[in-house]
CSV table of C-alpha atoms in Angstrom, one decimal:
chain,number,residue,atom,x,y,z
A,1,MET,CA,-17.2,27.0,6.2
A,2,ILE,CA,-18.0,23.3,6.9
A,3,GLN,CA,-21.6,22.4,6.6
A,4,ILE,CA,-22.7,18.9,7.3
A,5,ASN,CA,-26.3,18.1,6.4
A,6,ASN,CA,-28.2,15.0,7.6
A,7,LEU,CA,-25.1,12.8,7.4
A,8,SER,CA,-25.6,9.1,8.0
A,9,LYS,CA,-23.1,6.3,7.6
A,10,SER,CA,-23.5,2.6,7.8
A,11,PHE,CA,-21.0,-0.2,7.4
A,12,LYS,CA,-23.0,-3.2,6.2
A,13,ASN,CA,-25.7,-3.5,8.9
A,14,ASN,CA,-23.9,-1.4,11.4
A,15,THR,CA,-25.0,2.2,11.6
A,16,VAL,CA,-22.1,4.4,12.8
A,17,LEU,CA,-23.5,7.9,12.2
A,18,LYS,CA,-27.2,8.9,12.4
A,19,ASP,CA,-28.5,12.0,10.8
A,20,ILE,CA,-25.8,14.4,11.8
A,21,SER,CA,-26.2,18.1,11.0
A,22,LEU,CA,-23.5,20.6,11.9
A,23,LYS,CA,-22.1,23.9,10.9
A,24,ILE,CA,-18.5,24.9,11.7
A,25,ASN,CA,-17.3,28.5,11.1
A,26,GLN,CA,-13.9,29.5,9.8
A,27,GLY,CA,-11.2,29.6,12.5
A,28,GLU,CA,-13.2,27.6,15.0
A,29,VAL,CA,-11.6,25.0,17.1
A,30,VAL,CA,-14.0,22.1,17.7
A,31,ALA,CA,-13.3,19.1,19.9
A,32,LEU,CA,-15.2,15.9,19.1
A,33,ILE,CA,-15.6,13.8,22.2
A,34,GLY,CA,-17.5,10.7,23.2
A,35,PRO,CA,-17.0,7.0,24.1
A,36,SER,CA,-15.0,4.6,21.8
A,37,GLY,CA,-17.1,3.6,18.9
A,38,SER,CA,-19.3,6.6,19.1
A,39,GLY,CA,-18.5,7.6,15.5
A,40,LYS,CA,-16.2,10.6,16.2
A,41,SER,CA,-13.4,9.5,13.9
A,42,THR,CA,-15.9,8.4,11.2
A,43,LEU,CA,-17.4,11.9,11.3
A,44,LEU,CA,-14.0,13.5,11.0
A,45,ARG,CA,-13.1,11.3,8.1
A,46,HIS,CA,-16.1,12.5,6.1
A,47,VAL,CA,-14.7,16.0,6.0
A,48,ASN,CA,-11.8,15.0,3.7
A,49,GLY,CA,-13.7,12.2,2.0
A,50,LEU,CA,-11.8,9.3,3.6
A,51,GLU,CA,-15.3,8.0,4.2
A,52,THR,CA,-18.2,8.4,1.8
A,53,PRO,CA,-21.6,9.1,3.4
A,54,SER,CA,-24.4,6.6,3.1
A,55,ASN,CA,-26.8,9.6,3.2
A,56,GLY,CA,-26.5,13.3,3.5
A,57,GLN,CA,-23.9,15.9,2.4
A,58,VAL,CA,-20.7,17.5,3.4
A,59,GLN,CA,-20.0,21.0,2.1
A,60,VAL,CA,-16.8,22.9,2.5
A,61,ASP,CA,-17.0,26.6,1.5
A,62,GLY,CA,-20.3,25.9,-0.2
A,63,VAL,CA,-18.9,23.1,-2.4
A,64,ASN,CA,-20.5,19.6,-2.0
A,65,ILE,CA,-17.3,17.6,-1.7
A,66,PHE,CA,-18.9,14.3,-2.8
A,67,GLU,CA,-20.4,15.7,-6.0
A,68,SER,CA,-17.4,14.9,-8.2
A,69,ASP,CA,-13.9,13.4,-7.9
A,70,LYS,CA,-12.5,16.8,-8.8
A,71,ASN,CA,-14.2,18.4,-5.8
A,72,LEU,CA,-12.8,15.7,-3.6
A,73,GLN,CA,-9.3,16.1,-4.9
A,74,ASP,CA,-9.5,19.9,-4.5
A,75,ILE,CA,-10.8,19.7,-1.0
A,76,ARG,CA,-8.1,17.2,0.1
A,77,SER,CA,-5.3,19.5,-0.8
A,78,SER,CA,-6.8,22.2,1.4
A,79,VAL,CA,-7.7,19.9,4.4
A,80,GLY,CA,-4.8,18.6,6.4
A,81,MET,CA,-5.1,15.5,8.5
A,82,VAL,CA,-3.1,14.1,11.4
A,83,PHE,CA,-3.7,10.4,12.2
A,84,GLN,CA,-3.5,8.4,15.4
A,85,HIS,CA,-0.7,6.3,14.1
A,86,PHE,CA,1.2,9.1,12.4
A,87,ASN,CA,1.3,7.3,9.0
A,88,LEU,CA,4.6,8.9,8.1
A,89,PHE,CA,6.2,7.6,4.9
A,90,PRO,CA,8.9,5.2,6.2
A,91,HIS,CA,11.1,5.3,3.1
A,92,MET,CA,11.5,9.1,3.2
A,93,ASN,CA,13.4,11.2,5.7
A,94,VAL,CA,11.7,14.0,7.8
A,95,LEU,CA,12.4,16.7,5.2
A,96,GLN,CA,11.1,14.5,2.3
A,97,ASN,CA,8.0,13.6,4.3
A,98,VAL,CA,7.1,17.3,4.8
A,99,SER,CA,8.1,18.5,1.3
A,100,TYR,CA,6.7,15.6,-0.8
A,101,ALA,CA,3.1,16.8,-1.2
A,102,PRO,CA,3.9,20.5,-1.8
A,103,ILE,CA,6.3,19.4,-4.6
A,104,LYS,CA,4.1,16.7,-6.2
A,105,VAL,CA,0.6,18.1,-5.5
A,106,ARG,CA,1.0,21.9,-5.2
A,107,LYS,CA,3.8,21.8,-7.8
A,108,LEU,CA,6.1,24.0,-5.8
A,109,SER,CA,9.7,24.0,-6.8
A,110,LYS,CA,11.9,21.8,-4.7
A,111,GLU,CA,13.9,24.7,-3.3
A,112,LEU,CA,10.7,26.6,-2.2
A,113,ALA,CA,9.0,23.5,-0.9
A,114,GLU,CA,12.1,22.6,1.2
A,115,LYS,CA,12.5,26.1,2.5
A,116,LYS,CA,8.9,26.1,3.7
A,117,ALA,CA,9.3,22.6,5.0
A,118,LEU,CA,12.4,23.6,7.1
A,119,GLU,CA,10.4,26.5,8.6
A,120,LEU,CA,7.6,24.2,9.6
A,121,ILE,CA,10.0,21.6,11.0
A,122,GLU,CA,11.6,24.3,13.0
A,123,LYS,CA,8.2,25.4,14.2
A,124,VAL,CA,7.5,21.9,15.6
A,125,GLY,CA,11.0,21.8,17.1
A,126,LEU,CA,12.7,19.2,15.0
A,127,SER,CA,15.4,21.1,13.1
A,128,ASP,CA,18.0,18.7,14.4
A,129,HIS,CA,16.3,15.7,12.8
A,130,ILE,CA,15.6,16.7,9.2
A,131,LYS,CA,17.7,13.9,7.7
A,132,LYS,CA,16.4,11.1,10.0
A,133,ASN,CA,14.0,8.4,8.9
A,134,PRO,CA,10.7,8.0,10.8
A,135,ALA,CA,12.0,4.8,12.4
A,136,GLN,CA,14.7,6.8,14.2
A,137,LEU,CA,12.2,9.1,15.9
A,138,SER,CA,10.1,8.8,19.1
A,139,GLY,CA,6.3,8.7,18.8
A,140,GLY,CA,6.0,12.3,19.9
A,141,GLN,CA,8.6,13.4,17.3
A,142,LYS,CA,6.8,11.4,14.6
A,143,GLN,CA,3.5,13.0,15.3
A,144,ARG,CA,5.1,16.5,15.2
A,145,VAL,CA,6.5,15.6,11.8
A,146,ALA,CA,3.1,14.5,10.7
A,147,ILE,CA,1.6,17.8,11.8
A,148,ALA,CA,4.3,19.7,9.9
A,149,ARG,CA,3.6,17.5,6.9
A,150,ALA,CA,-0.1,18.4,7.0
A,151,LEU,CA,0.6,22.1,7.5
A,152,ALA,CA,3.0,22.2,4.5
A,153,MET,CA,-0.1,22.1,2.3
A,154,GLU,CA,-1.3,25.3,3.9
A,155,PRO,CA,-4.6,23.9,4.8
A,156,LYS,CA,-7.7,25.9,5.7
A,157,ILE,CA,-8.9,23.1,7.8
A,158,MET,CA,-6.9,20.7,10.0
A,159,LEU,CA,-8.3,17.4,11.2
A,160,PHE,CA,-6.8,15.6,14.2
A,161,ASP,CA,-7.8,12.0,14.7
A,162,GLU,CA,-6.9,11.1,18.2
A,163,PRO,CA,-3.4,12.6,17.7
A,164,THR,CA,-2.1,11.5,21.1
A,165,SER,CA,-3.8,8.2,21.7
A,166,ALA,CA,-0.9,6.1,20.4
A,167,LEU,CA,1.8,8.0,22.4
A,168,ASP,CA,3.6,7.2,25.6
A,169,PRO,CA,2.3,9.5,28.4
A,170,GLU,CA,5.4,11.6,28.6
A,171,MET,CA,5.1,12.5,24.9
A,172,VAL,CA,1.6,13.7,25.0
A,173,LYS,CA,2.4,17.2,26.1
A,174,GLU,CA,4.9,18.1,23.3
A,175,VAL,CA,2.3,17.2,20.7
A,176,LEU,CA,-0.6,19.0,22.4
A,177,ASP,CA,1.6,22.1,22.8
A,178,VAL,CA,2.2,22.1,19.0
A,179,ILE,CA,-1.6,21.7,18.4
A,180,LYS,CA,-2.4,24.5,20.9
A,181,SER,CA,0.1,26.8,19.1
A,182,LEU,CA,-2.0,26.4,15.9
A,183,ALA,CA,-5.4,27.1,17.5
A,184,HIS,CA,-6.8,30.5,16.8
A,185,THR,CA,-4.4,31.3,14.0
A,186,GLY,CA,-7.2,31.3,11.4
A,187,VAL,CA,-7.1,27.6,10.6
A,188,THR,CA,-10.3,25.7,11.3
A,189,MET,CA,-9.6,22.7,13.6
A,190,LEU,CA,-11.5,19.6,14.3
A,191,ILE,CA,-10.0,17.4,17.0
A,192,VAL,CA,-11.1,14.0,18.0
A,193,THR,CA,-9.6,13.5,21.5
A,194,HIS,CA,-9.8,11.8,24.8
A,195,GLU,CA,-7.7,14.5,26.5
A,196,MET,CA,-10.5,16.4,28.3
A,197,ASN,CA,-8.2,19.0,29.9
A,198,PHE,CA,-6.8,19.8,26.5
A,199,ALA,CA,-10.3,20.0,25.0
A,200,LYS,CA,-11.5,22.3,27.8
A,201,GLU,CA,-8.4,24.6,27.3
A,202,VAL,CA,-8.2,24.8,23.6
A,203,ALA,CA,-11.6,24.3,22.1
A,204,ASP,CA,-14.2,26.9,21.3
A,205,ARG,CA,-16.8,24.2,20.9
A,206,ILE,CA,-17.4,20.7,22.2
A,207,ILE,CA,-19.4,18.2,20.3
A,208,PHE,CA,-20.4,15.1,22.1
A,209,LEU,CA,-21.3,12.0,20.2
A,210,GLU,CA,-22.7,8.7,21.4
A,211,GLU,CA,-23.7,5.7,19.2
A,212,GLY,CA,-23.6,7.9,16.1
A,213,ILE,CA,-25.9,10.5,17.5
A,214,LEU,CA,-24.8,14.1,18.1
A,215,LEU,CA,-26.0,14.6,21.7
A,216,GLU,CA,-24.5,17.9,22.6
A,217,ASP,CA,-23.0,20.9,20.9
A,218,SER,CA,-21.9,23.6,23.3
A,219,ASN,CA,-19.0,25.7,24.6
A,220,PRO,CA,-16.5,23.9,26.9
A,221,VAL,CA,-17.5,25.8,30.1
A,222,GLU,CA,-21.1,24.8,29.7
A,223,PHE,CA,-20.3,21.2,28.6
A,224,PHE,CA,-17.9,20.4,31.4
A,225,ASN,CA,-19.8,22.2,34.2
A,226,ASN,CA,-23.3,21.7,33.2
A,227,PRO,CA,-23.9,19.0,30.6
A,228,LYS,CA,-27.5,18.8,29.3
A,229,THR,CA,-27.8,15.1,28.7
A,230,ASP,CA,-27.6,12.3,31.1
A,231,ARG,CA,-25.3,10.4,28.7
A,232,ALA,CA,-22.8,13.2,28.8
A,233,LYS,CA,-23.0,13.4,32.6
A,234,GLU,CA,-22.3,9.7,32.9
A,235,PHE,CA,-19.4,9.9,30.4
A,236,LEU,CA,-17.8,12.8,32.2
A,237,ALA,CA,-18.3,11.1,35.6
A,238,LYS,CA,-16.4,8.1,34.3
A,239,ILE,CA,-13.4,9.9,32.9
A,240,LEU,CA,-12.9,13.1,35.0
B,1,MET,CA,26.3,-49.8,-8.0
B,2,ASN,CA,27.7,-49.3,-11.4
B,3,LEU,CA,28.3,-45.8,-12.7
B,4,ASP,CA,30.4,-45.1,-15.7
B,5,PHE,CA,30.9,-41.4,-16.2
B,6,SER,CA,33.8,-41.9,-18.7
B,7,GLY,CA,31.1,-43.1,-21.2
B,8,VAL,CA,29.2,-39.8,-21.1
B,9,ILE,CA,32.2,-37.4,-20.9
B,10,PRO,CA,32.4,-37.1,-24.7
B,11,SER,CA,28.7,-36.1,-24.7
B,12,ILE,CA,29.1,-33.4,-22.0
B,13,PRO,CA,29.6,-30.6,-24.6
B,14,PHE,CA,26.4,-31.7,-26.3
B,15,ILE,CA,24.4,-31.6,-23.1
B,16,LEU,CA,25.9,-28.2,-22.1
B,17,GLU,CA,24.9,-26.9,-25.5
B,18,GLY,CA,21.4,-27.0,-24.1
B,19,ILE,CA,22.3,-24.4,-21.4
B,20,LYS,CA,21.8,-21.7,-24.1
B,21,VAL,CA,18.4,-23.1,-24.8
B,22,THR,CA,17.4,-23.4,-21.2
B,23,LEU,CA,18.7,-20.0,-20.3
B,24,ALA,CA,17.0,-18.4,-23.3
B,25,ILE,CA,13.7,-20.0,-22.4
B,26,VAL,CA,14.0,-19.2,-18.7
B,27,SER,CA,15.0,-15.6,-19.2
B,28,MET,CA,12.4,-14.8,-21.8
B,29,SER,CA,9.7,-16.5,-19.8
B,30,ILE,CA,10.7,-14.6,-16.7
B,31,LEU,CA,10.5,-11.4,-18.7
B,32,LEU,CA,7.1,-12.3,-20.2
B,33,GLY,CA,5.8,-13.4,-16.8
B,34,PHE,CA,7.0,-10.3,-15.1
B,35,VAL,CA,5.6,-7.8,-17.6
B,36,LEU,CA,2.3,-9.6,-17.9
B,37,GLY,CA,2.1,-10.3,-14.2
B,38,SER,CA,2.7,-6.6,-13.4
B,39,ILE,CA,-0.1,-5.6,-15.7
B,40,LEU,CA,-2.4,-8.2,-14.2
B,41,ALA,CA,-1.5,-7.0,-10.7
B,42,VAL,CA,-2.5,-3.4,-11.7
B,43,PHE,CA,-5.8,-4.9,-13.0
B,44,LYS,CA,-6.4,-6.6,-9.7
B,45,ILE,CA,-6.0,-3.5,-7.6
B,46,SER,CA,-7.9,-1.2,-10.1
B,47,ASP,CA,-11.4,0.0,-9.4
B,48,ILE,CA,-12.6,-1.3,-12.8
B,49,LYS,CA,-14.7,-4.4,-12.3
B,50,VAL,CA,-14.1,-5.9,-15.8
B,51,LEU,CA,-10.3,-5.8,-15.3
B,52,THR,CA,-10.4,-7.2,-11.8
B,53,PHE,CA,-12.6,-10.0,-13.0
B,54,PHE,CA,-10.4,-10.8,-16.0
B,55,ALA,CA,-7.2,-10.8,-13.8
B,56,SER,CA,-8.7,-13.1,-11.2
B,57,ALA,CA,-10.2,-15.5,-13.8
B,58,TYR,CA,-6.8,-15.6,-15.5
B,59,THR,CA,-5.0,-16.4,-12.3
B,60,SER,CA,-7.5,-19.0,-11.3
B,61,ILE,CA,-7.3,-20.8,-14.6
B,62,PHE,CA,-3.5,-20.8,-14.9
B,63,ARG,CA,-3.0,-21.8,-11.3
B,64,GLY,CA,-5.7,-24.3,-11.3
B,65,THR,CA,-4.5,-26.5,-14.2
B,66,PRO,CA,-1.2,-28.3,-14.7
B,67,LEU,CA,1.6,-26.5,-16.5
B,68,ILE,CA,2.3,-29.5,-18.7
B,69,LEU,CA,-1.4,-29.3,-19.9
B,70,GLN,CA,-1.0,-25.6,-20.7
B,71,LEU,CA,2.2,-26.4,-22.6
B,72,MET,CA,0.6,-29.1,-24.6
B,73,ILE,CA,-2.5,-27.0,-25.4
B,74,ILE,CA,-0.2,-24.3,-26.8
B,75,TYR,CA,2.0,-26.7,-28.7
B,76,TYR,CA,-0.4,-29.4,-29.9
B,77,GLY,CA,-3.9,-27.9,-29.3
B,78,LEU,CA,-3.5,-24.4,-30.9
B,79,PRO,CA,-2.1,-25.6,-34.3
B,80,GLN,CA,-4.9,-28.2,-34.6
B,81,THR,CA,-7.7,-25.7,-33.7
B,82,PHE,CA,-6.5,-22.5,-35.3
B,83,GLY,CA,-4.1,-23.8,-38.0
B,84,ILE,CA,-1.2,-21.7,-36.7
B,85,ASP,CA,2.1,-23.3,-36.7
B,86,ILE,CA,4.1,-22.8,-33.5
B,87,SER,CA,7.5,-24.2,-33.0
B,88,GLU,CA,8.8,-25.6,-29.7
B,89,PHE,CA,10.9,-22.6,-28.6
B,90,PRO,CA,8.1,-19.9,-28.6
B,91,ALA,CA,5.6,-22.5,-27.3
B,92,ALA,CA,7.8,-23.1,-24.3
B,93,ILE,CA,8.3,-19.4,-23.6
B,94,LEU,CA,4.6,-18.7,-24.0
B,95,ALA,CA,3.5,-21.5,-21.7
B,96,LEU,CA,6.0,-20.8,-19.0
B,97,GLY,CA,5.6,-17.0,-19.3
B,98,LEU,CA,1.8,-17.1,-19.2
B,99,ASN,CA,1.8,-19.5,-16.3
B,100,SER,CA,4.4,-17.5,-14.3
B,101,ALA,CA,2.4,-14.3,-14.9
B,102,ALA,CA,-0.5,-15.7,-12.8
B,103,TYR,CA,1.9,-16.3,-9.9
B,104,VAL,CA,3.7,-13.0,-10.3
B,105,SER,CA,0.5,-11.0,-10.4
B,106,GLU,CA,-0.5,-12.6,-7.1
B,107,ILE,CA,2.9,-11.8,-5.5
B,108,ILE,CA,2.8,-8.2,-6.6
B,109,ARG,CA,-0.9,-7.8,-5.5
B,110,ALA,CA,-0.2,-9.3,-2.1
B,111,GLY,CA,2.9,-7.2,-1.7
B,112,ILE,CA,1.0,-4.0,-2.5
B,113,GLN,CA,-1.9,-4.9,-0.3
B,114,ALA,CA,0.4,-5.8,2.6
B,115,VAL,CA,1.5,-2.1,2.8
B,116,ASP,CA,-0.2,-0.5,5.8
B,117,LYS,CA,-3.6,1.1,4.9
B,118,GLY,CA,-2.5,4.2,6.8
B,119,GLN,CA,0.0,4.9,4.1
B,120,SER,CA,-2.6,5.3,1.3
B,121,GLU,CA,-4.9,7.2,3.7
B,122,ALA,CA,-2.1,9.7,4.4
B,123,ALA,CA,-1.4,10.1,0.7
B,124,ILE,CA,-5.1,10.5,-0.1
B,125,ALA,CA,-5.4,13.0,2.7
B,126,LEU,CA,-2.6,15.1,1.2
B,127,GLY,CA,-4.4,15.1,-2.1
B,128,VAL,CA,-1.8,12.8,-3.9
B,129,PRO,CA,-3.4,11.4,-7.1
B,130,LYS,CA,-3.7,7.6,-7.2
B,131,ARG,CA,-1.0,7.0,-9.8
B,132,LEU,CA,1.6,9.0,-7.9
B,133,MET,CA,0.5,7.4,-4.7
B,134,LEU,CA,1.2,3.9,-6.1
B,135,LEU,CA,4.5,5.0,-7.7
B,136,ASP,CA,6.0,7.1,-4.9
B,137,ILE,CA,4.4,5.8,-1.7
B,138,ILE,CA,3.1,2.3,-2.0
B,139,PHE,CA,5.4,0.7,-4.5
B,140,PRO,CA,8.8,1.5,-2.8
B,141,GLN,CA,7.4,-0.1,0.4
B,142,ALA,CA,5.8,-3.1,-1.4
B,143,ILE,CA,9.0,-4.0,-3.2
B,144,ARG,CA,10.5,-5.3,0.1
B,145,ASN,CA,7.7,-7.9,0.3
B,146,ILE,CA,7.7,-8.5,-3.5
B,147,LEU,CA,11.3,-9.1,-4.5
B,148,PRO,CA,12.1,-12.1,-2.3
B,149,ALA,CA,8.9,-13.8,-3.4
B,150,LEU,CA,9.6,-13.0,-7.0
B,151,ILE,CA,13.1,-14.5,-6.8
B,152,ASN,CA,11.5,-17.6,-5.4
B,153,GLU,CA,9.0,-17.8,-8.3
B,154,PHE,CA,11.7,-17.4,-10.8
B,155,THR,CA,13.8,-20.1,-9.2
B,156,SER,CA,10.9,-22.5,-9.4
B,157,LEU,CA,10.3,-21.5,-13.0
B,158,THR,CA,13.9,-22.3,-13.8
B,159,LYS,CA,13.4,-25.9,-12.5
B,160,GLU,CA,10.0,-26.3,-14.1
B,161,SER,CA,11.4,-25.2,-17.5
B,162,ALA,CA,12.7,-28.8,-17.7
B,163,ILE,CA,9.2,-29.9,-18.7
B,164,VAL,CA,9.6,-28.3,-22.1
B,165,THR,CA,11.5,-31.4,-23.0
B,166,VAL,CA,8.1,-33.1,-23.6
B,167,ILE,CA,7.5,-31.0,-26.7
B,168,GLY,CA,11.0,-31.6,-27.9
B,169,ALA,CA,12.7,-28.3,-27.1
B,170,SER,CA,16.4,-29.2,-27.0
B,171,ASP,CA,17.2,-27.8,-23.5
B,172,VAL,CA,19.6,-29.4,-21.0
B,173,MET,CA,17.0,-31.9,-19.9
B,174,ARG,CA,16.2,-33.1,-23.4
B,175,ARG,CA,19.8,-33.5,-24.3
B,176,ALA,CA,20.6,-35.4,-21.2
B,177,TYR,CA,17.8,-37.8,-22.0
B,178,MET,CA,19.0,-38.2,-25.6
B,179,VAL,CA,22.6,-39.0,-24.4
B,180,GLY,CA,21.1,-41.4,-22.0
B,181,SER,CA,19.2,-43.3,-24.6
B,182,ASP,CA,22.2,-43.2,-27.0
B,183,THR,CA,24.7,-44.6,-24.5
B,184,TYR,CA,22.3,-46.5,-22.1
B,185,LEU,CA,24.0,-44.4,-19.4
B,186,TYR,CA,20.8,-42.7,-18.2
B,187,MET,CA,21.9,-42.3,-14.6
B,188,GLU,CA,25.1,-40.6,-15.5
B,189,SER,CA,23.7,-38.2,-18.1
B,190,LEU,CA,20.7,-37.3,-15.9
B,191,MET,CA,23.0,-36.6,-13.0
B,192,ILE,CA,25.0,-34.1,-15.2
B,193,ALA,CA,21.7,-32.3,-16.0
B,194,GLY,CA,20.9,-32.4,-12.3
B,195,VAL,CA,24.1,-30.8,-11.3
B,196,PHE,CA,23.5,-28.1,-13.9
B,197,TYR,CA,20.0,-27.3,-12.6
B,198,TYR,CA,21.2,-27.3,-9.0
B,199,VAL,CA,24.0,-24.9,-9.7
B,200,LEU,CA,21.7,-22.5,-11.6
B,201,VAL,CA,19.0,-22.6,-8.9
B,202,SER,CA,21.6,-22.1,-6.2
B,203,LEU,CA,23.0,-19.1,-8.0
B,204,LEU,CA,19.6,-17.6,-8.2
B,205,SER,CA,18.8,-18.2,-4.6
B,206,PHE,CA,22.1,-16.8,-3.5
B,207,ALA,CA,21.4,-13.6,-5.5
B,208,GLY,CA,17.9,-13.5,-3.9
B,209,LYS,CA,19.3,-13.8,-0.4
B,210,LYS,CA,21.8,-11.0,-1.1
B,211,LEU,CA,19.1,-8.8,-2.4
B,212,GLU,CA,16.9,-9.5,0.6
B,213,VAL,CA,19.6,-8.6,3.0
B,214,LYS,CA,20.2,-5.4,1.1
B,215,LEU,CA,16.5,-4.5,1.2
B,216,GLN,CA,16.2,-5.1,4.9
B,217,GLY,CA,19.2,-2.9,5.6
């Protein structure tokens, strides 16, 4: 479903991704891990075209997403993204945040979009907060709204870019629980994370990047118990 | 010190007659400056190179030369070069409006670009087209940065409008000067003009502050 071919990315003289090739199947849950600055987030941001490759291709369902603006636009409405800093719309309340894109992009009626939004808001446990503005919510609540907002577009693929890195420690669990509840429901998930226990528990596949190079691609048991590369061993030794 | 306001009192209605002219020039230049400035701001944030270049060149020229020079080019220069006759009233509006547009476009551009980049990324990731993104997501947030600075710009335009007196537009400034030269009571008549400008600018600033408080709330 997602096919990345020989993807490279440079910002001016700084090469962030080097010749990455990768195939991800429908419904798979993939955790991208590695040290800061290894290119995990940049790789993730190529899947919905927030970054444009310097070289190589990204295909989603056989469609080269960078071939035309139309392809990009189509892909974006079927790929949901959750950001480290939530990026909720501060001038809209919770319900409006979640129902905005379904109304304006998918052209659903307001009634239908709000009905679906309310279901999703309930799913992430925030039914008591629908009329609140983002400023009145805690970090964990904001991120759960952001997840509901992405899900409202009924995406085939969900991208999570360090979804818990900006949270206070006591709020990490509530967000991870929501993400876990989505895993293995048919939606393909790519998660950039520093939460190793979470990755171990929820992911089907671990991809380890360092300095823009894809060093390991294996299942969690193998990766955490028996990493192939020295770089991965060092990394795990430091953080576990 | 020797001030004789009784000498200019009969001329006060004549000076105040200029309020109409000043207000007409100011309000129409603000309108022109705002419309043109908004268009230039859209050019500046567009992806089309020709438009961005045009808008930055425009801003650079109008901000980099004196307003009084622009006014004189329009009033004296254009008729000489192109043979078009332009009277003082439209010349004043054109000069002030074109000049203000340069500042307004910068205010709007800066206000839009001050909105957190995460906002446009979130909108793009949801597949929101650029026009809707600007209208529904970016602009409502930018307006908080833009409005106070715009009020500021329009306050200073109100004051600067007094320079149209050099091309003979009969605004408050011009009339005060005429009364001064008629009666030899320059200080008194200029002070009346001063009070008028001060009150007008204070009213504008007051409205601006009110608006700012409302926006923060």
